[in-house]
Each structure stands twice: as structure tokens, then as C-alpha cells.
XYZ file of C-alpha atoms in Angstrom:
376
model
C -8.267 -41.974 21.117
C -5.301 -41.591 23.181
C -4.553 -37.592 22.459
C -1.204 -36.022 21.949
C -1.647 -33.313 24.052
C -3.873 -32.819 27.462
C -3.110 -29.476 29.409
C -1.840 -29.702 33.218
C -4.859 -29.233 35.916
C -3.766 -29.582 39.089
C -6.531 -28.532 41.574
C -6.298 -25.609 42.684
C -6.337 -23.472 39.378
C -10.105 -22.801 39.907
C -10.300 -21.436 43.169
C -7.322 -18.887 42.365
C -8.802 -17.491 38.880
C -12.215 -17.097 40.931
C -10.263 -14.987 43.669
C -8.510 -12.870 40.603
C -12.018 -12.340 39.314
C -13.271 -11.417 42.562
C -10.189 -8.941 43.416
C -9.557 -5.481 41.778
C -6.996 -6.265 39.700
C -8.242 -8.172 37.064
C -6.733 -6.459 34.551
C -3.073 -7.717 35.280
C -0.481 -7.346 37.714
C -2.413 -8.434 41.030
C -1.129 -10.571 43.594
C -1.161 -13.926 41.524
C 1.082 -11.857 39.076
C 3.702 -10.963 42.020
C 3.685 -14.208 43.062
C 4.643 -15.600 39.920
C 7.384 -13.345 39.460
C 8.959 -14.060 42.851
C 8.506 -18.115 41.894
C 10.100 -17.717 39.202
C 13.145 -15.172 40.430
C 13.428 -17.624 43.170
C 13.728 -20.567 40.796
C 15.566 -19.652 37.986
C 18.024 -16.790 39.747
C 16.672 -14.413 36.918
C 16.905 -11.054 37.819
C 13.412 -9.853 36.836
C 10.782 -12.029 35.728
C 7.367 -10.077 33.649
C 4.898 -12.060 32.974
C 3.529 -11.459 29.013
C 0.085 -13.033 27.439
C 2.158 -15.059 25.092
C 6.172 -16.021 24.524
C 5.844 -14.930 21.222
C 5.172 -11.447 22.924
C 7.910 -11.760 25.298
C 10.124 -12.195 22.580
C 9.041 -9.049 21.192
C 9.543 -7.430 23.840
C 13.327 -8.763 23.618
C 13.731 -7.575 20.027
C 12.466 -4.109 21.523
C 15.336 -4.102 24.244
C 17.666 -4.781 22.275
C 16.918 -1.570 20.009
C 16.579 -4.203 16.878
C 16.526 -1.677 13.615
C 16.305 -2.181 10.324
C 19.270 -4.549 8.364
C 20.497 -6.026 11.720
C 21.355 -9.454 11.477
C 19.334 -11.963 14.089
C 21.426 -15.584 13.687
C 19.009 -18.682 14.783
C 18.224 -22.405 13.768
C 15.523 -22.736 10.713
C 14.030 -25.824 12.929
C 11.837 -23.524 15.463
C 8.701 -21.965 15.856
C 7.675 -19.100 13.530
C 7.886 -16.361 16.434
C 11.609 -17.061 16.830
C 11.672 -14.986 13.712
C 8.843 -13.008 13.520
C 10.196 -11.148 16.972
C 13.029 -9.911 15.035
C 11.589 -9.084 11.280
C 8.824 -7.142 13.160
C 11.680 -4.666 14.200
C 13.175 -5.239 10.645
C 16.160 -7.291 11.593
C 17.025 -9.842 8.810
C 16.751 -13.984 9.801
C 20.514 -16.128 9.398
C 19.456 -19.343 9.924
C 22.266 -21.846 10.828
C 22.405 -25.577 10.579
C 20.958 -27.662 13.754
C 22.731 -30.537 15.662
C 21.269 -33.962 14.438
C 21.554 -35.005 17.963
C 19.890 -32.641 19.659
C 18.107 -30.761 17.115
C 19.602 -27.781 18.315
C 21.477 -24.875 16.780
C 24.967 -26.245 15.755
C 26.981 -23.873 18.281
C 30.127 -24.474 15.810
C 28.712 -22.820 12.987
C 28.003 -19.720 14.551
C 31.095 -17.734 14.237
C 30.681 -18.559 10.358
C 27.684 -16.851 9.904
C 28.135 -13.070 12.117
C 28.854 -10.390 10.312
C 29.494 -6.374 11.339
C 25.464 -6.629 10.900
C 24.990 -8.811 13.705
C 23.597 -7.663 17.214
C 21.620 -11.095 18.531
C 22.177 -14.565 18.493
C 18.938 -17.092 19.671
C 19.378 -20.457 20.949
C 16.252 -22.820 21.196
C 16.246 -25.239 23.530
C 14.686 -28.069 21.340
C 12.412 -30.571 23.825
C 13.843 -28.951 26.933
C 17.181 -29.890 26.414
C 20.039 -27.073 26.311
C 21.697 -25.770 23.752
C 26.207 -25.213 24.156
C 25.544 -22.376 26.408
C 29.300 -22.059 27.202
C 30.174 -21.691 23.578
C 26.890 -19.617 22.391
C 28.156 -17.097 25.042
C 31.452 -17.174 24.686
C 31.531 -16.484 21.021
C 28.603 -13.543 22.227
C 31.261 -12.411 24.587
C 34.176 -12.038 21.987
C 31.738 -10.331 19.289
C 30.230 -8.062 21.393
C 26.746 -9.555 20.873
C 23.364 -10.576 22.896
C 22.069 -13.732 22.942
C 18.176 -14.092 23.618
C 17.391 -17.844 24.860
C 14.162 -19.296 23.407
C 13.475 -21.549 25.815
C 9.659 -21.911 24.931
C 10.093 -25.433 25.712
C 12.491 -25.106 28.658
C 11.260 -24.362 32.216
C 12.835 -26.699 34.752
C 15.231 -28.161 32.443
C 18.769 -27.017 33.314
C 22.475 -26.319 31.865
C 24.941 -27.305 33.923
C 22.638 -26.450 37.178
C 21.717 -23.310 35.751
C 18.043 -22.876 34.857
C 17.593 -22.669 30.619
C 16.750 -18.821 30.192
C 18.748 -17.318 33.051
C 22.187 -17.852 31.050
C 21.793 -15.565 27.889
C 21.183 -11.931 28.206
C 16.952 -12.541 28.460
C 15.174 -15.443 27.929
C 11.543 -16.305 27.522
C 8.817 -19.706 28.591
C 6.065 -20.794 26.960
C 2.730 -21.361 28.968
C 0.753 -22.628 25.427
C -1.490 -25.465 26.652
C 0.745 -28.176 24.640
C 3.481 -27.049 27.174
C 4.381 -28.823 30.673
C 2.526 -25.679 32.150
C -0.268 -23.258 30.882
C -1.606 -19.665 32.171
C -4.966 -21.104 30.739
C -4.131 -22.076 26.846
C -1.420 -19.245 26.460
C 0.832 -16.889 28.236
C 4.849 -16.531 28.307
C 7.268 -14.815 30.839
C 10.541 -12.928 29.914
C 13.220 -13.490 31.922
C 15.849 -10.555 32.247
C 19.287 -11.193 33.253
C 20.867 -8.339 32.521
C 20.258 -5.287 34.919
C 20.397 -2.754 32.132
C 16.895 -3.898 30.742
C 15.139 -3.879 33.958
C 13.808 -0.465 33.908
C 12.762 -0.359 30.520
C 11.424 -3.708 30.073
C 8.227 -2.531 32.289
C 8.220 0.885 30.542
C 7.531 -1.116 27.079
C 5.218 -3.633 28.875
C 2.968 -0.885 30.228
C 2.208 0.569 26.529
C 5.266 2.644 26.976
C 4.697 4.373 30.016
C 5.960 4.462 33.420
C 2.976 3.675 35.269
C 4.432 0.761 36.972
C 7.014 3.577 38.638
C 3.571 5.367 39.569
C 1.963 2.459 41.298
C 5.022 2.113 43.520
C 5.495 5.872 43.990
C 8.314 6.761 42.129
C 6.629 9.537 40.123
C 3.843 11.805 41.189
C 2.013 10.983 37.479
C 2.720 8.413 34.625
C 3.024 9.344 31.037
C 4.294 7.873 28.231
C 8.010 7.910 27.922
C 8.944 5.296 25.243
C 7.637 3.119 22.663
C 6.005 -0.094 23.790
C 2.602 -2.203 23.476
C 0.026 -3.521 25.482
C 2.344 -6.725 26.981
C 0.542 -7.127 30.574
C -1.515 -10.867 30.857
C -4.855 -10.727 32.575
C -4.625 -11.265 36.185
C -6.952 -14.641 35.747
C -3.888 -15.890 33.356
C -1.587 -15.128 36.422
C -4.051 -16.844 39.127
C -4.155 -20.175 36.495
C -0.623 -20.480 36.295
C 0.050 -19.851 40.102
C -2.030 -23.212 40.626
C 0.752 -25.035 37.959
C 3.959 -23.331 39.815
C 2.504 -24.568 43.317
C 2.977 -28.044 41.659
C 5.652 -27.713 39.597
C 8.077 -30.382 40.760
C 5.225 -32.805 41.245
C 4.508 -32.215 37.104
C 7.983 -32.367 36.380
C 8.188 -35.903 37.892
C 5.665 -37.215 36.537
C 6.260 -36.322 32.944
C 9.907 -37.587 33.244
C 8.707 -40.830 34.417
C 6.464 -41.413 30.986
C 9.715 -40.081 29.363
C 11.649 -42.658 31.017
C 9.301 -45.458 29.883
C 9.555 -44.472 26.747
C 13.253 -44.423 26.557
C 13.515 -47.860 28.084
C 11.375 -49.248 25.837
C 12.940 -48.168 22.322
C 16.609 -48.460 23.400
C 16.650 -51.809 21.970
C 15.271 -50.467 18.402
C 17.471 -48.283 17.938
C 19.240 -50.178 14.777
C 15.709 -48.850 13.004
C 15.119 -45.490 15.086
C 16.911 -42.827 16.620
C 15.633 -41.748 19.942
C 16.529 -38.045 22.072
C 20.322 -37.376 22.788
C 21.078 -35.557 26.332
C 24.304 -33.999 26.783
C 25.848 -34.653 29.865
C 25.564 -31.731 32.150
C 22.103 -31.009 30.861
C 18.970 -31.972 32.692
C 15.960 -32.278 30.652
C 12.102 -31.525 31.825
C 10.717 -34.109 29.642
C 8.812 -31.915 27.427
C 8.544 -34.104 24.419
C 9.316 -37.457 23.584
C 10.464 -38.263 19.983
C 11.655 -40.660 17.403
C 13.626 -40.280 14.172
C 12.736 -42.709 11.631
C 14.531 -44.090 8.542
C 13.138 -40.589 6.396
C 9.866 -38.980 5.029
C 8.377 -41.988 3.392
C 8.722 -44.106 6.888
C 7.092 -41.117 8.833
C 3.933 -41.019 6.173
C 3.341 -44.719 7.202
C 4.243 -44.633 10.723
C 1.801 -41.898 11.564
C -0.813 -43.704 9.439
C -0.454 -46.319 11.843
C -0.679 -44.743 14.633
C -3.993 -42.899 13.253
C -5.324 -46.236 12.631
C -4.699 -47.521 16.190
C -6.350 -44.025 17.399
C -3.507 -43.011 18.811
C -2.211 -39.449 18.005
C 1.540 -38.851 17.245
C 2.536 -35.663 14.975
C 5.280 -34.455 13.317
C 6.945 -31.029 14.204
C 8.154 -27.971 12.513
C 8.707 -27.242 8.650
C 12.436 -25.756 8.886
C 11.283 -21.356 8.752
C 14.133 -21.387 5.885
C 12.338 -23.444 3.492
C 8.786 -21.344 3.847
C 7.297 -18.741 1.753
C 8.208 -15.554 4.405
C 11.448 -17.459 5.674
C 13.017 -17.160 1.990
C 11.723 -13.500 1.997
C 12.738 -12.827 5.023
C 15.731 -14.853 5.652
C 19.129 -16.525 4.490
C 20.684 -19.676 5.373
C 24.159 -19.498 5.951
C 26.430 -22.447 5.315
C 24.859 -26.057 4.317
C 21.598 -27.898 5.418
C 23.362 -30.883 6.503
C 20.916 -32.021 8.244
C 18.029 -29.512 9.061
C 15.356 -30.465 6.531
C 17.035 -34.319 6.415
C 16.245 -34.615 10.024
C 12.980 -32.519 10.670
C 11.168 -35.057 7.844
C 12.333 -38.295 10.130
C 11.359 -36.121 13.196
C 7.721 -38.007 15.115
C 6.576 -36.720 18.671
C 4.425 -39.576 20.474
C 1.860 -38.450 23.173
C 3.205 -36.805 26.827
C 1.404 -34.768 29.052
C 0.750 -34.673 32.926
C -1.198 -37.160 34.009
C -1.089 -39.975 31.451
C -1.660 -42.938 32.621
C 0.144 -46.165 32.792
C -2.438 -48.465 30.427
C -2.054 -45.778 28.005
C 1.592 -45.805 27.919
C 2.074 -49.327 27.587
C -0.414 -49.146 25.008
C 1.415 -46.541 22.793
C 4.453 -48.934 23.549
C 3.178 -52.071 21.928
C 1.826 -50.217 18.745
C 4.697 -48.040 18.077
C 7.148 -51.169 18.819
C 4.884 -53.019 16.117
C 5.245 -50.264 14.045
C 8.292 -49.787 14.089
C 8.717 -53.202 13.128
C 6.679 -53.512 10.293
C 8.328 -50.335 8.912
């Protein structure tokens, strides 16, 4: 069986969570936690980097910042990952889903306007496979309404927008270190990026439980207390040490993915009167974080995967659009027409990329997805 997904190992991730275990800050914000934060402040030009156990908990964090209350209005795509939403409905806000790009699968930046009302405060691009959303006009149109914008970019580290890092151009951002991403903290872990100086401050207030103990630690106040609301948002130190191992090698993982990308997109540009494969917009530079193909509709995904199953190879469809589920009907509206949404999420098939997979593998998923395709 060829899997989907393998997590990144590099080497060195052992020794560093056995010197976090051995230190005296196991509980979080060690030295393996500082020295993520300064890789990624160098890297992406963010002004403060936190580490968080999870994205879906640095996105909470987000919704926190930005003072999210009851009947404010959150715009996003449908096509994304449950805690796009569930960041914002946890602080009561109310889900307006707009239609997605069919080439990108990204939010459709020119529908955005449409759907902000006086209820508005946020607007949250996902960066769909690592490849940007129209930064330039998601912020403009932020700019002129007076509104944040909150870049999932789950999927995004070392993919880039015009040179800028994805999650350094809206007001915060947030990364993904789930083990199906191109790097883990050790199955799961996030990091919110804050590029607005105004949250600084308060963003570790509501990480530490909602005290200002991180103020203490660098003697700033004689005593910490708790001073605002917050949760318990601080990853264990070994999730920091795991991750630091990744960073060291991040370049090295980003090349290597790109070049099974590459193959893959070399292969199937001569199929692509049956399939459609990903779309990068120039100025965007993608980190090869999945590699999909579109197929004719539903029916042709059912058989294609079948396929694939049979030949032990293991390809998987992605999300179920949040507007068309039980809580994102409850929850949510969809403003505008789903053009192409659902149509394209049911033609949507990711084939198998991680670090480290090797050339008679890739050739191998090649010749039975080409055959596949063609008897499809």
C-alpha cells in the first residue's frame, strides 16, 4: 500500500524532545519554543509568532482578538476545514460563506463586497493547497470597509504571495502542524502569526489562561494575575522541541515535496482534455502541499478512487462544502450562488505527497492513475 499521508522525520526530532523532557520547562515555552518563534519571525516578517497545540486553537485565539460577539458576521469559503468556522460561532459570530474560484479553489475575492454587511467585522481567506488567495483585493476591500481579515493558511507555510510569506499579509494568520501537513509538532500543533502590533500584548494574556504571567517571567510585574478572558493555548515544550527538528530542515522538505509535485504535473499535462490539474497564479509560489485532480464529476471520482483502492494505492477526496452540513445550515448562510463550490469539491481527488516519497512509488502512482484516467 502506497499511503496518502506519511509525517516528515528528519533526524534530529528525537534528540531535541529528549532534551525538552530532560529540561524544566516541559510544560511549554522553553527554549525549543523561543526558537521557533524567532524561526518563524525571521521567516515570515510576522511580528509575533505564539506557538498554540493546534491551528484550530490559534484561530480561536483570533476570533478572541478580534472581540468577536454575538450576530457579527465572519465572511469565508464553504470549501474549508470545519475550524474555519467553528473559531468564529464559538464567539457567536454568524458563518457567510461565499462562492470559491474553480481554479484555485479559493474564496472568489470578487464576491466579497456582495456579501458584507454593517454586521461584518472579519473576512478569512484559505489558502487552498498552499497556494494564495487575491491578497491585494481581500485587503483592499478590508481596507475600504474598515474590516480584519484573518488568513487561514493551515496549508500555507513557505508558500508565498507576491514574495510575501501566506499569513504575514492579513491582520493574523495561523499554520497547521497536523501530521498530514508538510511539517508536524508531533501529530498536531499550530502557530498564530500576529501582524498587527495592537494584538501583541493581549494575544499572550489570552494564551496564558488570561493572565499576565508571561509579563511576570520577564519582569514586568512583581506578580501575575488574571487580567482577561483566555484559555489554556500554550503547546507542550516536547511539541516545540519536535517541530524545531522540521524548521532546521525546512527548505530541504520544501524541495523535495515540490519535486514529487513537479512529476506529477508533468505527467498529467497531456490529460488534461479528461482532467483538470492545480492552477498557480502568477506571483504566487506554492509549497507543494497537495497534489490534485478534478475529474469529469461525482460518478468519475466513485470509480477512480475504486481504482486506486484496488491497485493499493491511497488517494482521497477532500472537504464536504461547511454550507451544505447539518451545523453549517444552522450556523451559516451562503450568500450569492454555488457556482461552483459543491460542483467542484465532488470532482475534487488528492493523490499521495509527503516528504520522502520515493521515486518507484511515484512512477508507480503515475502509470495507474494515467490508466485510470483512461479507462474513465
Amino acid at each position: 500500500m502506497i499511503p496518502f499521508n506519511k509525517p516528515p522525520y528528519t533526524g534530529n526530532e528525537d534528540q531535541y524532545v529528549m532534551s525538552a523532557m530532560r529540561s524544566s520547562k516541559i510544560s511549554g515555552d522553553g527554549q525549543f519554543t523561543q526558537l521557533c518563534h524567532e524561526w518563524f519571525e525571521k521567516n515570515t516578517g510576522t511580528k509575533k509568532a505564539l506557538l498554540t497545540p493546534s491551528c484550530t486553537q490559534a484561530l480561536e485565539m483570533a476570533a478572541i482578538l478580534l472581540d468577536i460577539q454575538p450576530g457579527d458576521e465572519v465572511i469565508m469559503p464553504s470549501y474549508t476545514f470545519v475550524s474555519t468556522a467553528n473559531a468564529f460561532v464559538l464567539r457567536g459570530a454568524k458563518i457567510v460563506f461565499v462562492d470559491i474560484r474553480p481554479d484555485t479553489m479559493n474564496i472568489d475575492e470578487n464576491l466579497i463586497e456582495a456579501a458584507i454587511t454593517p454586521k461584518t467585522r472579519a473576512i478569512v481567506p484559505v489558502h487552498y493547497a498552499g497556494v494564495a488567495c487575491e491578497m491585494d483585493t481581500i485587503m483592499a476591500i478590508a481596507d475600504k470597509h474598515q474590516l480584519f481579515v484573518i488568513e487561514d493558511a493551515a496549508q500555507g507555510m513557505m508558500a508565498t504571495y507576491k514574495g510575501r510569506a501566506l499569513g504575514s499579509i492579513g491582520h493574523m494568520g495561523a499554520y497547521s502542524f497536523h501530521e498530514t501537513k508538510n511539517y508536524t509538532s508531533g501529530g498536531e500543533g499550530g502557530v498564530l502569526l500576529i501582524n498587527d502590533e495592537r494584538f501583541t500584548a493581549r494575544a499572550e494574556i489570552i494564551r496564558e489562561k488570561g493572565t499576565n504571567r508571561s509579563q511576570f517571567f520577564r519582569g514586568m510585574v512583581d506578580k501575575y494575575t488574571w487580567v482577561d478572558i483566555g484559555s489554556s493555548y500554550l503547546p507542550s515544550e516536547l511539541q516545540a522541541a519536535y517541530l524545531y527538528g522540521q524548521l532546521e530542515c525546512a527548505e530541504e522538505i520544501n524541495i523535495n515535496r515540490r519535486a514529487t509535485w513537479g512529476a506529477y504535473i508533468n505527467a498529467f499535462s497531456t490529460l488534461t482534455d479528461k482532467i483538470a490539474t492545480p492552477y498557480i497564479p502568477s506571483g504566487c509560489q506554492h509549497n507543494a502541499h497537495m497534489f490534485y485532480l478534478k475529474l469529469s464529476g461525482l460518478e468519475s471520482r466513485t470509480k477512480f478512487l475504486e481504482v486506486m483502492k484496488n491497485e493499493s494505492i491511497m488517494a482521497v477526496f477532500h472537504y464536504v462544502p461547511l454550507h451544505s452540513s447539518i451545523a453549517g445550515k444552522k450556523l451559516g448562510i451562503f450568500s450569492g450562488a454555488d457556482n461552483f463550490t459543491t460542483k467542484e469539491s465532488e470532482r475534487l481527488v488528492r493523490l499521495p505527497l509527503w516528504y520522502g516519497l520515493s521515486e518507484q512509488d511515484v512512477t508507480r502512482v503515475l502509470d495507474v492513475v494515467s490508466n485510470a484516467i483512461a479507462c474513465n
